[in-house]
Amino acid sequence: MQFVKDPRKNKRILLIVGILTIANLSIMATFPKLKLVTEQNVHTKCHFNQAHQLIKESLLPLLKTKYTLSSDYKLYNNATTQQNCCFSGTLQLKQLNKPLTFKVFPKNEQILILDSETKQFVSLKSWLDQ
């Protein structure tokens, strides 16, 4: 930035820059998560894709050995934070009257199935053994 020889114009420029700086800082203080939202969206999208891969590679092949799928699965993006990165989904099986509800944790590469009797999430292998 070039300063003008006139001191009044320099004061105006510094005043404008100061006002813009204060406005920017106040916006950042008021909305501290604005910057983090884009990072979280990228993070969530990456883990959402990993969850799809995990379902295709482990959940569907194991279920097809025992059950017949009547429809494709639906995966819902309900991750709230990066630490709590979990996605829920449903899948309809011909042998069951109710849709099968599951949770996918892509960080741990873990899939939990909702047991209809106990109403608790159990691991995929223990659910298949029942």
mmCIF file of N, CA and C in Angstrom, residues 45-120:
data_model
loop_
_atom_site.group_PDB
_atom_site.id
_atom_site.type_symbol
_atom_site.label_atom_id
_atom_site.label_comp_id
_atom_site.label_asym_id
_atom_site.label_seq_id
_atom_site.Cartn_x
_atom_site.Cartn_y
_atom_site.Cartn_z
ATOM 1 N N LYS A 45 -17.638 -35.668 4.158
ATOM 2 C CA LYS A 45 -17.824 -36.242 2.826
ATOM 3 C C LYS A 45 -16.851 -37.387 2.589
ATOM 4 N N CYS A 46 -15.620 -37.222 3.035
ATOM 5 C CA CYS A 46 -14.610 -38.270 2.886
ATOM 6 C C CYS A 46 -15.022 -39.512 3.670
ATOM 7 N N HIS A 47 -15.453 -39.326 4.917
ATOM 8 C CA HIS A 47 -15.867 -40.466 5.731
ATOM 9 C C HIS A 47 -17.175 -41.070 5.230
ATOM 10 N N PHE A 48 -18.034 -40.262 4.626
ATOM 11 C CA PHE A 48 -19.281 -40.778 4.057
ATOM 12 C C PHE A 48 -18.962 -41.727 2.907
ATOM 13 N N ASN A 49 -17.990 -41.362 2.084
ATOM 14 C CA ASN A 49 -17.557 -42.246 1.001
ATOM 15 C C ASN A 49 -16.925 -43.517 1.553
ATOM 16 N N GLN A 50 -16.147 -43.397 2.633
ATOM 17 C CA GLN A 50 -15.564 -44.578 3.271
ATOM 18 C C GLN A 50 -16.655 -45.484 3.827
ATOM 19 N N ALA A 51 -17.715 -44.897 4.364
ATOM 20 C CA ALA A 51 -18.827 -45.688 4.895
ATOM 21 C C ALA A 51 -19.512 -46.467 3.775
ATOM 22 N N HIS A 52 -19.704 -45.840 2.618
ATOM 23 C CA HIS A 52 -20.279 -46.546 1.466
ATOM 24 C C HIS A 52 -19.397 -47.728 1.068
ATOM 25 N N GLN A 53 -18.086 -47.504 1.015
ATOM 26 C CA GLN A 53 -17.162 -48.585 0.671
ATOM 27 C C GLN A 53 -17.237 -49.717 1.683
ATOM 28 N N LEU A 54 -17.302 -49.377 2.953
ATOM 29 C CA LEU A 54 -17.372 -50.375 4.022
ATOM 30 C C LEU A 54 -18.646 -51.212 3.907
ATOM 31 N N ILE A 55 -19.739 -50.577 3.560
ATOM 32 C CA ILE A 55 -20.998 -51.308 3.388
ATOM 33 C C ILE A 55 -20.900 -52.254 2.199
ATOM 34 N N LYS A 56 -20.365 -51.758 1.094
ATOM 35 C CA LYS A 56 -20.267 -52.585 -0.111
ATOM 36 C C LYS A 56 -19.297 -53.748 0.059
ATOM 37 N N GLU A 57 -18.217 -53.528 0.826
ATOM 38 C CA GLU A 57 -17.194 -54.564 0.954
ATOM 39 C C GLU A 57 -17.457 -55.558 2.077
ATOM 40 N N SER A 58 -18.108 -55.126 3.162
ATOM 41 C CA SER A 58 -18.263 -56.053 4.280
ATOM 42 C C SER A 58 -19.712 -56.358 4.644
ATOM 43 N N LEU A 59 -20.574 -55.356 4.700
ATOM 44 C CA LEU A 59 -21.953 -55.602 5.143
ATOM 45 C C LEU A 59 -22.747 -56.402 4.117
ATOM 46 N N LEU A 60 -22.797 -55.928 2.889
ATOM 47 C CA LEU A 60 -23.625 -56.583 1.875
ATOM 48 C C LEU A 60 -23.188 -58.017 1.571
ATOM 49 N N PRO A 61 -21.894 -58.299 1.396
ATOM 50 C CA PRO A 61 -21.513 -59.694 1.137
ATOM 51 C C PRO A 61 -21.866 -60.643 2.286
ATOM 52 N N LEU A 62 -21.697 -60.195 3.532
ATOM 53 C CA LEU A 62 -22.041 -61.056 4.664
ATOM 54 C C LEU A 62 -23.550 -61.276 4.765
ATOM 55 N N LEU A 63 -24.325 -60.252 4.482
ATOM 56 C CA LEU A 63 -25.780 -60.411 4.528
ATOM 57 C C LEU A 63 -26.293 -61.292 3.399
ATOM 58 N N LYS A 64 -25.656 -61.215 2.237
ATOM 59 C CA LYS A 64 -26.107 -62.007 1.091
ATOM 60 C C LYS A 64 -25.880 -63.499 1.300
ATOM 61 N N THR A 65 -24.972 -63.871 2.199
ATOM 62 C CA THR A 65 -24.760 -65.294 2.470
ATOM 63 C C THR A 65 -25.936 -65.903 3.224
ATOM 64 N N LYS A 66 -26.661 -65.095 3.985
ATOM 65 C CA LYS A 66 -27.734 -65.602 4.833
ATOM 66 C C LYS A 66 -29.120 -65.101 4.425
ATOM 67 N N TYR A 67 -29.193 -63.919 3.831
ATOM 68 C CA TYR A 67 -30.474 -63.289 3.531
ATOM 69 C C TYR A 67 -30.540 -62.873 2.070
ATOM 70 N N THR A 68 -31.755 -62.573 1.628
ATOM 71 C CA THR A 68 -31.968 -62.029 0.295
ATOM 72 C C THR A 68 -32.349 -60.561 0.443
ATOM 73 N N LEU A 69 -31.640 -59.717 -0.266
ATOM 74 C CA LEU A 69 -31.910 -58.280 -0.189
ATOM 75 C C LEU A 69 -33.111 -57.940 -1.059
ATOM 76 N N SER A 70 -34.043 -57.177 -0.510
ATOM 77 C CA SER A 70 -35.213 -56.785 -1.298
ATOM 78 C C SER A 70 -35.074 -55.372 -1.862
ATOM 79 N N SER A 71 -34.163 -54.596 -1.318
ATOM 80 C CA SER A 71 -33.937 -53.248 -1.846
ATOM 81 C C SER A 71 -32.501 -52.834 -1.546
ATOM 82 N N ASP A 72 -32.112 -51.735 -2.149
ATOM 83 C CA ASP A 72 -30.777 -51.207 -1.907
ATOM 84 C C ASP A 72 -30.756 -50.503 -0.550
ATOM 85 N N TYR A 73 -29.584 -50.367 0.005
ATOM 86 C CA TYR A 73 -29.463 -49.711 1.312
ATOM 87 C C TYR A 73 -29.574 -48.200 1.171
ATOM 88 N N LYS A 74 -29.935 -47.559 2.282
ATOM 89 C CA LYS A 74 -29.969 -46.097 2.353
ATOM 90 C C LYS A 74 -29.048 -45.688 3.484
ATOM 91 N N LEU A 75 -28.146 -44.782 3.197
ATOM 92 C CA LEU A 75 -27.194 -44.302 4.193
ATOM 93 C C LEU A 75 -27.454 -42.824 4.439
ATOM 94 N N TYR A 76 -27.548 -42.457 5.721
ATOM 95 C CA TYR A 76 -27.865 -41.081 6.094
ATOM 96 C C TYR A 76 -26.648 -40.417 6.715
ATOM 97 N N ASN A 77 -26.397 -39.214 6.282
ATOM 98 C CA ASN A 77 -25.253 -38.450 6.783
ATOM 99 C C ASN A 77 -25.685 -37.683 8.026
ATOM 100 N N ASN A 78 -25.459 -38.268 9.195
ATOM 101 C CA ASN A 78 -25.842 -37.610 10.444
ATOM 102 C C ASN A 78 -24.643 -37.407 11.358
ATOM 103 N N ALA A 79 -23.476 -37.259 10.769
ATOM 104 C CA ALA A 79 -22.271 -37.007 11.565
ATOM 105 C C ALA A 79 -22.309 -35.574 12.074
ATOM 106 N N THR A 80 -22.086 -35.409 13.361
ATOM 107 C CA THR A 80 -22.144 -34.072 13.945
ATOM 108 C C THR A 80 -20.763 -33.457 14.099
ATOM 109 N N THR A 81 -19.809 -34.226 14.548
ATOM 110 C CA THR A 81 -18.448 -33.720 14.725
ATOM 111 C C THR A 81 -17.468 -34.708 14.116
ATOM 112 N N GLN A 82 -16.213 -34.290 14.031
ATOM 113 C CA GLN A 82 -15.196 -35.183 13.492
ATOM 114 C C GLN A 82 -14.923 -36.346 14.432
ATOM 115 N N GLN A 83 -15.056 -36.116 15.735
ATOM 116 C CA GLN A 83 -14.821 -37.188 16.692
ATOM 117 C C GLN A 83 -15.980 -38.179 16.674
ATOM 118 N N ASN A 84 -17.197 -37.682 16.500
ATOM 119 C CA ASN A 84 -18.383 -38.523 16.492
ATOM 120 C C ASN A 84 -18.804 -38.770 15.050
ATOM 121 N N CYS A 85 -17.951 -39.398 14.285
ATOM 122 C CA CYS A 85 -18.213 -39.626 12.876
ATOM 123 C C CYS A 85 -18.916 -40.968 12.722
ATOM 124 N N CYS A 86 -20.236 -40.920 12.630
ATOM 125 C CA CYS A 86 -21.050 -42.123 12.564
ATOM 126 C C CYS A 86 -22.182 -41.867 11.580
ATOM 127 N N PHE A 87 -22.487 -42.854 10.764
ATOM 128 C CA PHE A 87 -23.565 -42.730 9.790
ATOM 129 C C PHE A 87 -24.560 -43.854 10.029
ATOM 130 N N SER A 88 -25.832 -43.538 9.926
ATOM 131 C CA SER A 88 -26.855 -44.566 10.108
ATOM 132 C C SER A 88 -27.454 -44.910 8.756
ATOM 133 N N GLY A 89 -28.037 -46.090 8.696
ATOM 134 C CA GLY A 89 -28.630 -46.524 7.448
ATOM 135 C C GLY A 89 -29.685 -47.581 7.671
ATOM 136 N N THR A 90 -30.433 -47.860 6.614
ATOM 137 C CA THR A 90 -31.455 -48.903 6.654
ATOM 138 C C THR A 90 -31.317 -49.780 5.421
ATOM 139 N N LEU A 91 -31.800 -50.999 5.579
ATOM 140 C CA LEU A 91 -31.731 -51.983 4.503
ATOM 141 C C LEU A 91 -32.915 -52.922 4.674
ATOM 142 N N GLN A 92 -33.609 -53.223 3.601
ATOM 143 C CA GLN A 92 -34.765 -54.110 3.680
ATOM 144 C C GLN A 92 -34.352 -55.511 3.237
ATOM 145 N N LEU A 93 -34.625 -56.487 4.106
ATOM 146 C CA LEU A 93 -34.359 -57.890 3.799
ATOM 147 C C LEU A 93 -35.692 -58.605 3.603
ATOM 148 N N LYS A 94 -35.736 -59.580 2.682
ATOM 149 C CA LYS A 94 -36.995 -60.273 2.402
ATOM 150 C C LYS A 94 -37.449 -61.116 3.585
ATOM 151 N N GLN A 95 -36.517 -61.668 4.358
ATOM 152 C CA GLN A 95 -36.878 -62.543 5.467
ATOM 153 C C GLN A 95 -37.385 -61.770 6.684
ATOM 154 N N LEU A 96 -37.066 -60.500 6.791
ATOM 155 C CA LEU A 96 -37.492 -59.700 7.938
ATOM 156 C C LEU A 96 -38.636 -58.777 7.536
ATOM 157 N N ASN A 97 -39.568 -58.590 8.460
ATOM 158 C CA ASN A 97 -40.688 -57.692 8.180
ATOM 159 C C ASN A 97 -40.284 -56.229 8.324
ATOM 160 N N LYS A 98 -39.354 -55.979 9.227
ATOM 161 C CA LYS A 98 -38.921 -54.606 9.494
ATOM 162 C C LYS A 98 -37.633 -54.310 8.731
ATOM 163 N N PRO A 99 -37.389 -53.036 8.444
ATOM 164 C CA PRO A 99 -36.091 -52.701 7.837
ATOM 165 C C PRO A 99 -34.957 -52.896 8.839
ATOM 166 N N LEU A 100 -33.840 -53.313 8.346
ATOM 167 C CA LEU A 100 -32.655 -53.524 9.175
ATOM 168 C C LEU A 100 -31.954 -52.176 9.352
ATOM 169 N N THR A 101 -31.783 -51.754 10.595
ATOM 170 C CA THR A 101 -31.129 -50.480 10.892
ATOM 171 C C THR A 101 -29.698 -50.753 11.311
ATOM 172 N N PHE A 102 -28.780 -49.965 10.790
ATOM 173 C CA PHE A 102 -27.368 -50.163 11.120
ATOM 174 C C PHE A 102 -26.667 -48.825 11.273
ATOM 175 N N LYS A 103 -25.516 -48.865 11.929
ATOM 176 C CA LYS A 103 -24.638 -47.703 12.072
ATOM 177 C C LYS A 103 -23.273 -48.081 11.526
ATOM 178 N N VAL A 104 -22.651 -47.138 10.846
ATOM 179 C CA VAL A 104 -21.323 -47.356 10.275
ATOM 180 C C VAL A 104 -20.365 -46.348 10.898
ATOM 181 N N PHE A 105 -19.250 -46.867 11.405
ATOM 182 C CA PHE A 105 -18.182 -46.030 11.953
ATOM 183 C C PHE A 105 -16.967 -46.189 11.040
ATOM 184 N N PRO A 106 -16.783 -45.297 10.067
ATOM 185 C CA PRO A 106 -15.687 -45.472 9.115
ATOM 186 C C PRO A 106 -14.304 -45.331 9.737
ATOM 187 N N LYS A 107 -14.181 -44.563 10.829
ATOM 188 C CA LYS A 107 -12.868 -44.420 11.466
ATOM 189 C C LYS A 107 -12.377 -45.753 12.011
ATOM 190 N N ASN A 108 -13.279 -46.507 12.639
ATOM 191 C CA ASN A 108 -12.921 -47.797 13.238
ATOM 192 C C ASN A 108 -13.182 -48.958 12.295
ATOM 193 N N GLU A 109 -13.763 -48.672 11.130
ATOM 194 C CA GLU A 109 -14.204 -49.692 10.182
ATOM 195 C C GLU A 109 -15.093 -50.706 10.888
ATOM 196 N N GLN A 110 -16.123 -50.192 11.545
ATOM 197 C CA GLN A 110 -17.020 -51.014 12.342
ATOM 198 C C GLN A 110 -18.457 -50.775 11.901
ATOM 199 N N ILE A 111 -19.227 -51.867 11.850
ATOM 200 C CA ILE A 111 -20.645 -51.784 11.521
ATOM 201 C C ILE A 111 -21.428 -52.420 12.661
ATOM 202 N N LEU A 112 -22.412 -51.690 13.168
ATOM 203 C CA LEU A 112 -23.272 -52.193 14.234
ATOM 204 C C LEU A 112 -24.696 -52.311 13.704
ATOM 205 N N ILE A 113 -25.361 -53.408 14.094
ATOM 206 C CA ILE A 113 -26.728 -53.672 13.660
ATOM 207 C C ILE A 113 -27.656 -53.527 14.859
ATOM 208 N N LEU A 114 -28.822 -52.920 14.647
ATOM 209 C CA LEU A 114 -29.802 -52.774 15.718
ATOM 210 C C LEU A 114 -30.533 -54.096 15.902
ATOM 211 N N ASP A 115 -30.367 -54.698 17.079
ATOM 212 C CA ASP A 115 -31.050 -55.944 17.407
ATOM 213 C C ASP A 115 -32.490 -55.613 17.779
ATOM 214 N N SER A 116 -33.440 -56.214 17.077
ATOM 215 C CA SER A 116 -34.851 -55.874 17.303
ATOM 216 C C SER A 116 -35.364 -56.367 18.650
ATOM 217 N N GLU A 117 -34.747 -57.402 19.212
ATOM 218 C CA GLU A 117 -35.207 -57.925 20.504
ATOM 219 C C GLU A 117 -34.707 -57.077 21.667
ATOM 220 N N THR A 118 -33.429 -56.775 21.677
ATOM 221 C CA THR A 118 -32.846 -56.029 22.801
ATOM 222 C C THR A 118 -32.862 -54.521 22.582
ATOM 223 N N LYS A 119 -33.137 -54.087 21.355
ATOM 224 C CA LYS A 119 -33.129 -52.660 21.001
ATOM 225 C C LYS A 119 -31.763 -52.013 21.250
ATOM 226 N N GLN A 120 -30.704 -52.795 21.094
ATOM 227 C CA GLN A 120 -29.341 -52.291 21.238
ATOM 228 C C GLN A 120 -28.553 -52.642 19.987
#
